[in-house]
Short mmCIF file of C-alpha atoms in Angstrom, two decimals:
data_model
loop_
_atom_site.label_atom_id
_atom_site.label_comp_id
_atom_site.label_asym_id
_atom_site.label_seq_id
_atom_site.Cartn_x
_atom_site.Cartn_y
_atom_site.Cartn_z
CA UNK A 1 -33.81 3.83 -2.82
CA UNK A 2 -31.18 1.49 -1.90
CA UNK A 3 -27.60 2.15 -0.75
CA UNK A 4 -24.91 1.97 -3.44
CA UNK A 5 -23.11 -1.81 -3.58
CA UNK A 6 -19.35 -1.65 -2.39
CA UNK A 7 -16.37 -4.23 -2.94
CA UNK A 8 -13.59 -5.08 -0.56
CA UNK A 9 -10.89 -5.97 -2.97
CA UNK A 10 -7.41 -6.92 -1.57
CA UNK A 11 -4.20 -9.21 -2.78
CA UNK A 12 -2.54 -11.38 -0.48
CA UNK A 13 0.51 -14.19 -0.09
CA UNK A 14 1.39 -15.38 3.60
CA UNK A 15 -1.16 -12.94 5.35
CA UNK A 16 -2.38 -15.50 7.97
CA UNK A 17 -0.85 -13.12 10.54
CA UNK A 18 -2.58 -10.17 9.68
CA UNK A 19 -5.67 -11.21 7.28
CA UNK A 20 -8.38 -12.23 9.58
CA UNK A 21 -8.28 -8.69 11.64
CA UNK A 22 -8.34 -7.27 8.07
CA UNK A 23 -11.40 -9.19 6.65
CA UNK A 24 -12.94 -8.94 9.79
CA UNK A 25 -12.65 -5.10 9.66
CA UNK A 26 -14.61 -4.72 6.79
CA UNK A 27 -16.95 -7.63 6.70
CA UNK A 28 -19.93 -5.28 6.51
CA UNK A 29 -19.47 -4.89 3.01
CA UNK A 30 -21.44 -6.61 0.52
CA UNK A 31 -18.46 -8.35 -1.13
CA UNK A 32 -14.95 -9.00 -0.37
CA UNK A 33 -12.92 -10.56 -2.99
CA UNK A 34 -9.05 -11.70 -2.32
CA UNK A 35 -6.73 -12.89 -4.80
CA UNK A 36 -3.93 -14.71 -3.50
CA UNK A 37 -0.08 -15.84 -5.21
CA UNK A 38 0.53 -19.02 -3.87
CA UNK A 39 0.47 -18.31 -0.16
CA UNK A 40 1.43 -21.59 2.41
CA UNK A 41 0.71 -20.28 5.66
CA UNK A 42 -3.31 -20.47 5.51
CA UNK A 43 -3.79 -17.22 4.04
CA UNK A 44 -6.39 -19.04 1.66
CA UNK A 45 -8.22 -20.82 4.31
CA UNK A 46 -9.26 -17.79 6.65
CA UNK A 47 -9.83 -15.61 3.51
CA UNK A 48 -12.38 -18.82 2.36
CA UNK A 49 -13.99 -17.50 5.94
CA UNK A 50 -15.33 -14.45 4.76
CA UNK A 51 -15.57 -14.39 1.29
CA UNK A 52 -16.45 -17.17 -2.24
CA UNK A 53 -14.32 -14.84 -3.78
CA UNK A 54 -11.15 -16.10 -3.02
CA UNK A 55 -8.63 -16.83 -6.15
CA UNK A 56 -5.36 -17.92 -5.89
CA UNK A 57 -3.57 -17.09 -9.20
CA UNK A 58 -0.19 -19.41 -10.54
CA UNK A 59 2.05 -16.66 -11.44
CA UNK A 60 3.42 -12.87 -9.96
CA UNK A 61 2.98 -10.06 -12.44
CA UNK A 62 3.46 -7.26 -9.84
CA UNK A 63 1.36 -5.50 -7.77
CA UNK A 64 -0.31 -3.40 -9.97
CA UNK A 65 -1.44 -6.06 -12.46
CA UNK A 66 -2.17 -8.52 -9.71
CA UNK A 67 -4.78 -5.81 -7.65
CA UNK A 68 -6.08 -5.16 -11.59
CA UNK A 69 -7.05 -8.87 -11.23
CA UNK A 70 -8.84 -8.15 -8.50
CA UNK A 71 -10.48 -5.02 -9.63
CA UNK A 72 -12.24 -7.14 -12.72
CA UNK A 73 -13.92 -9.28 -10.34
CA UNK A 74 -15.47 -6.73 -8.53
CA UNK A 75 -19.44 -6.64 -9.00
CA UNK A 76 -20.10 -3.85 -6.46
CA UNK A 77 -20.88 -0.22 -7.48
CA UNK A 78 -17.90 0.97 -5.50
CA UNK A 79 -14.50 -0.23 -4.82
CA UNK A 80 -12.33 0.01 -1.68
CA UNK A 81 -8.92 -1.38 -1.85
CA UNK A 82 -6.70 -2.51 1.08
CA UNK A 83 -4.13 -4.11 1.48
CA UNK A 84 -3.61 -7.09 4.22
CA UNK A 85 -1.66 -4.80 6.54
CA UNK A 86 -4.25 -2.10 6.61
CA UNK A 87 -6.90 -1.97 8.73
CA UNK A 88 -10.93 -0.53 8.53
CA UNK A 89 -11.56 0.98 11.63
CA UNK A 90 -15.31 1.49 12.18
CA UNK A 91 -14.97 5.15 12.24
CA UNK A 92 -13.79 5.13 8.99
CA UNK A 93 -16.49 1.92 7.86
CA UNK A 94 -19.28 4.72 9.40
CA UNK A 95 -17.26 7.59 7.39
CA UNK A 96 -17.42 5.33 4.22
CA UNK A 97 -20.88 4.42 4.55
CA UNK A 98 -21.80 8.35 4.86
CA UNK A 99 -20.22 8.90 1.22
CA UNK A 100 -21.67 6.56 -0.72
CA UNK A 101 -25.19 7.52 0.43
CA UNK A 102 -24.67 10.77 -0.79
CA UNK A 103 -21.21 10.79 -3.41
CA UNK A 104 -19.80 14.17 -4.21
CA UNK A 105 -16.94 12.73 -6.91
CA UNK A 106 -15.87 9.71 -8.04
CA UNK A 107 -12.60 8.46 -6.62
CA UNK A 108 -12.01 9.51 -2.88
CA UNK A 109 -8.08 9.71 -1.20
CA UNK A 110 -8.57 8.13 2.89
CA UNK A 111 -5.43 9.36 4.93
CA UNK A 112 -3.61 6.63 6.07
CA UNK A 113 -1.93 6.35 9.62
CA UNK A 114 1.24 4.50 9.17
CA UNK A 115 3.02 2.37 11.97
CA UNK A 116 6.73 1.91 12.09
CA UNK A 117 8.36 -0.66 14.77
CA UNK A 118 5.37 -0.33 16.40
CA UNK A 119 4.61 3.75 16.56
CA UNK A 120 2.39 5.77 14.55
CA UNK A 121 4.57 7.69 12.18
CA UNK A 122 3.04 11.09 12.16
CA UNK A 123 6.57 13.24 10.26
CA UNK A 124 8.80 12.00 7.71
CA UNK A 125 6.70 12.34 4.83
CA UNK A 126 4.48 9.10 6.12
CA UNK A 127 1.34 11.50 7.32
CA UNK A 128 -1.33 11.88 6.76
CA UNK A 129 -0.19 10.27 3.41
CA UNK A 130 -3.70 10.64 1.68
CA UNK A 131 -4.07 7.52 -0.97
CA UNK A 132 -6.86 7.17 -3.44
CA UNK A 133 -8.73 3.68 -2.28
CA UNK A 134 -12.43 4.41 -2.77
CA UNK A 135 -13.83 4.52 -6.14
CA UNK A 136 -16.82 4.28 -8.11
CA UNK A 137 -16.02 1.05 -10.18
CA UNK A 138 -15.33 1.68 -13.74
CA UNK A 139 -13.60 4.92 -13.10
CA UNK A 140 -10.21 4.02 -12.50
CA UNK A 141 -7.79 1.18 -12.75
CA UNK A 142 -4.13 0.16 -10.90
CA UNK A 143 -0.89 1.04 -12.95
CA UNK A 144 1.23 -1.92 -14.45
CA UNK A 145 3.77 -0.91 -12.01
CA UNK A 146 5.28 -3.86 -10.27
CA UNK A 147 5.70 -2.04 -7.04
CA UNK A 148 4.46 1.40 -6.02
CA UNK A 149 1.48 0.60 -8.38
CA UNK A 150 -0.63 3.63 -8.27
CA UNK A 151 -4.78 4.42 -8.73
CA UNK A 152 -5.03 5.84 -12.47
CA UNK A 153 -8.24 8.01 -13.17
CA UNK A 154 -9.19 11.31 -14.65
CA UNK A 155 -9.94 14.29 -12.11
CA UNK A 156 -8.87 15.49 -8.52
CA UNK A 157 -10.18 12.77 -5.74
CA UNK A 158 -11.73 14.17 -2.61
CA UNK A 159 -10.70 13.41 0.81
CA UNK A 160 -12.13 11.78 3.30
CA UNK A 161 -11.50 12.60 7.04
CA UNK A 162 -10.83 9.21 8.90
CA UNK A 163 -7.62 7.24 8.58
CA UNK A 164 -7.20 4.28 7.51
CA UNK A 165 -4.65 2.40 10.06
CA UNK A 166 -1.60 0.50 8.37
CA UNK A 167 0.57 -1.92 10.07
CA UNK A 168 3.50 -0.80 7.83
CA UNK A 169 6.78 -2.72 9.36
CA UNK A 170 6.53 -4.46 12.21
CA UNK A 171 9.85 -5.13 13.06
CA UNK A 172 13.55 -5.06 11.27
CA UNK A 173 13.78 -8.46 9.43
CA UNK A 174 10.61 -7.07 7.76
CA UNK A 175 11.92 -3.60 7.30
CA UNK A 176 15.31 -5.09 5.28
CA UNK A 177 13.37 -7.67 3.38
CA UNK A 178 11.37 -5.19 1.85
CA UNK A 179 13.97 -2.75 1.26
CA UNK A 180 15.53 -5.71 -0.65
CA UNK A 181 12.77 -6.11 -2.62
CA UNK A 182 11.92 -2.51 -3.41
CA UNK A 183 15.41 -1.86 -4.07
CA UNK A 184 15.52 -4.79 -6.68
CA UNK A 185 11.97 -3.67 -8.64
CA UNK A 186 13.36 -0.17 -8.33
CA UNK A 187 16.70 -0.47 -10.09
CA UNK A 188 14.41 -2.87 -12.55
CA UNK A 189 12.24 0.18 -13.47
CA UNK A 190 15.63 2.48 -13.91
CA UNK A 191 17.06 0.24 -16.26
CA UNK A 192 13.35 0.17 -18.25
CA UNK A 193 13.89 4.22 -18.36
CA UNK A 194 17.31 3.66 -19.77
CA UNK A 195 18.97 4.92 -16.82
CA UNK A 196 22.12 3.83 -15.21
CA UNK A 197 23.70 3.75 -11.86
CA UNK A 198 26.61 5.34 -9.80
CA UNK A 199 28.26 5.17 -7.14
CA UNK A 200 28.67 8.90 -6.46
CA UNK A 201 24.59 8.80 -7.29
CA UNK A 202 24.38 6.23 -4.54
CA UNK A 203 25.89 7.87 -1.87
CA UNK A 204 24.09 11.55 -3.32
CA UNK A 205 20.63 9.74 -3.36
CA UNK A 206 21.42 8.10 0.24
CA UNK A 207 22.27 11.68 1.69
CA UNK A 208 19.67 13.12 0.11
CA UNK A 209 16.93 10.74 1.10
CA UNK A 210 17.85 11.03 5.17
CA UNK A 211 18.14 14.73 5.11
CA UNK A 212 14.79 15.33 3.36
CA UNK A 213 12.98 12.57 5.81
CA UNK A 214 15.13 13.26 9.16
CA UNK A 215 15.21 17.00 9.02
CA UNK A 216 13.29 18.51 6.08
CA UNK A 217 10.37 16.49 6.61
CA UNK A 218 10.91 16.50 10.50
CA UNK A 219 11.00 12.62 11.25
CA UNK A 220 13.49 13.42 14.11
CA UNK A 221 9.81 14.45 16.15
CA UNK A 222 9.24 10.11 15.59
CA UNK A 223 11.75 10.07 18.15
CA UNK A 224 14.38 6.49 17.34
CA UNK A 225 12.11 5.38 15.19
CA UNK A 226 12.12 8.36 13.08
CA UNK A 227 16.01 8.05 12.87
CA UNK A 228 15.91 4.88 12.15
CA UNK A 229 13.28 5.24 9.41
CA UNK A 230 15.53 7.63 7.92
CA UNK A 231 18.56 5.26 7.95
CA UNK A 232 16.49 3.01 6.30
CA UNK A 233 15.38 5.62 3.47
CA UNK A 234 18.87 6.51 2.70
CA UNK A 235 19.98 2.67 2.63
CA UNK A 236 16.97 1.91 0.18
CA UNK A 237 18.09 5.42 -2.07
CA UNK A 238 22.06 3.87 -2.05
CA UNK A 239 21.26 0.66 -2.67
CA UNK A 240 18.87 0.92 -5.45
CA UNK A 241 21.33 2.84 -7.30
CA UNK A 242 24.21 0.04 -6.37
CA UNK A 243 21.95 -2.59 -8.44
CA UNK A 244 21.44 -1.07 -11.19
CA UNK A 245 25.34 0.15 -11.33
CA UNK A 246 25.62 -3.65 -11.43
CA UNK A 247 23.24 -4.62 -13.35
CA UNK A 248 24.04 -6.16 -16.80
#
């Protein structure tokens, strides 16, 4: 009896960076499929390298809808989802392999190893962060959440053992550009809830956020760059409140 099918399904825009040692991670697979928003730094091209598959789409709906895109291409009787600054590692390919050979559930949760400024964030609520990625395809779906889009399916996921790696932020110009762009869809999704913003919610949110990451959640053991981490929590916590306070 032959193995189960699986498909590599991942969104991209200006990936060139990071994308080939992605794809190349998990070119075992039996399909990869990548669908891109309008990337201009050869993103396309080196995904064209490993995979027919390759869509680029005219528009942004958001994460969620956008991986959803992906998802209804898939052709595989499984599903792994990555994302272009994650990486396979062929413990976890071997690990994969394993499961679908024998599958004890339907959707499966991989722990994923986090890297901050360069370090392996192993406190502060980033570890071992266990994400549902693997799943048999037509059990679950992504959200319609623009950011933070989450797996939807019915059931409790199992876990498997190996992590996957993920080159979170790499350095600080990419640590406040996505805080500004988090902070942005996040006061976007208050205001669809019908909530408002303050500025004494700003600066309680802030607090809140470094003292559960720094000290409840024991970043301070991530040594500067669990400080700094928390910093950055707090300022994402304050100014997410802050735009929708100004919000129309």
């Amino acid at each position: 009896m032959s193995l189960p099918t699986l498909s590599v399904i991942l969104i991209t825009r200006n990936e060139a960076g990071r994308l080939r040692a992605t794809l190349e991670a998990v070119a075992w697979a039996d399909e990869i499929i990548v669908v891109d928003s309008g990337s201009t730094d050869g993103t396309v091209e080196i995904a064209r390298e490993f995979t027919d598959k390759m869509i680029v789409t005219e528009d942004w709906p958001g994460f969620g809808p956008q991986k959803n895109r992906a998802l209804d291409l898939a052709t595989g009787d499984w599903v792994l989802s990555i994302d272009a600054d994650e990486r396979v590692t062929p413990a976890l390919a071997d690990e994969i392999r394993a499961t679908l050979a024998a599958p004890r559930a339907d959707v499966y949760a991989l722990p994923r190893l986090s890297s901050f400024l360069g370090r392996p964030m192993r406190h502060g609520g980033w570890w071992p962060d266990p994400i549902p990625r693997l799943f048999r395809r037509g059990t679950a779906h992504f959200s319609d959440d623009p950011v933070h889009e989450r797996l939807v399916f019915t059931g409790k996921p199992l876990r498997l053992c190996t992590p996957l790696e993920h080159d979170s932020i790499r350095d600080l110009e990419q640590m406040m550009d996505k805080m500004n762009r988090y902070t942005t869809a996040g006061a976007g999704r208050m205001a669809k809830a019908g909530r408002r913003g303050s500025l004494g919610g700003a600066i309680g949110h802030g607090m809140w956020a470094f003292i559960r990451v720094y000290l409840l959640k024991r970043g301070f053991m991530d040594g500067a760059e669990g400080f700094i981490m928390a910093v950055s929590s707090a300022e994402s916590a304050y100014y997410k409140q802050l735009k929708r306070m100004y919000q129309p």
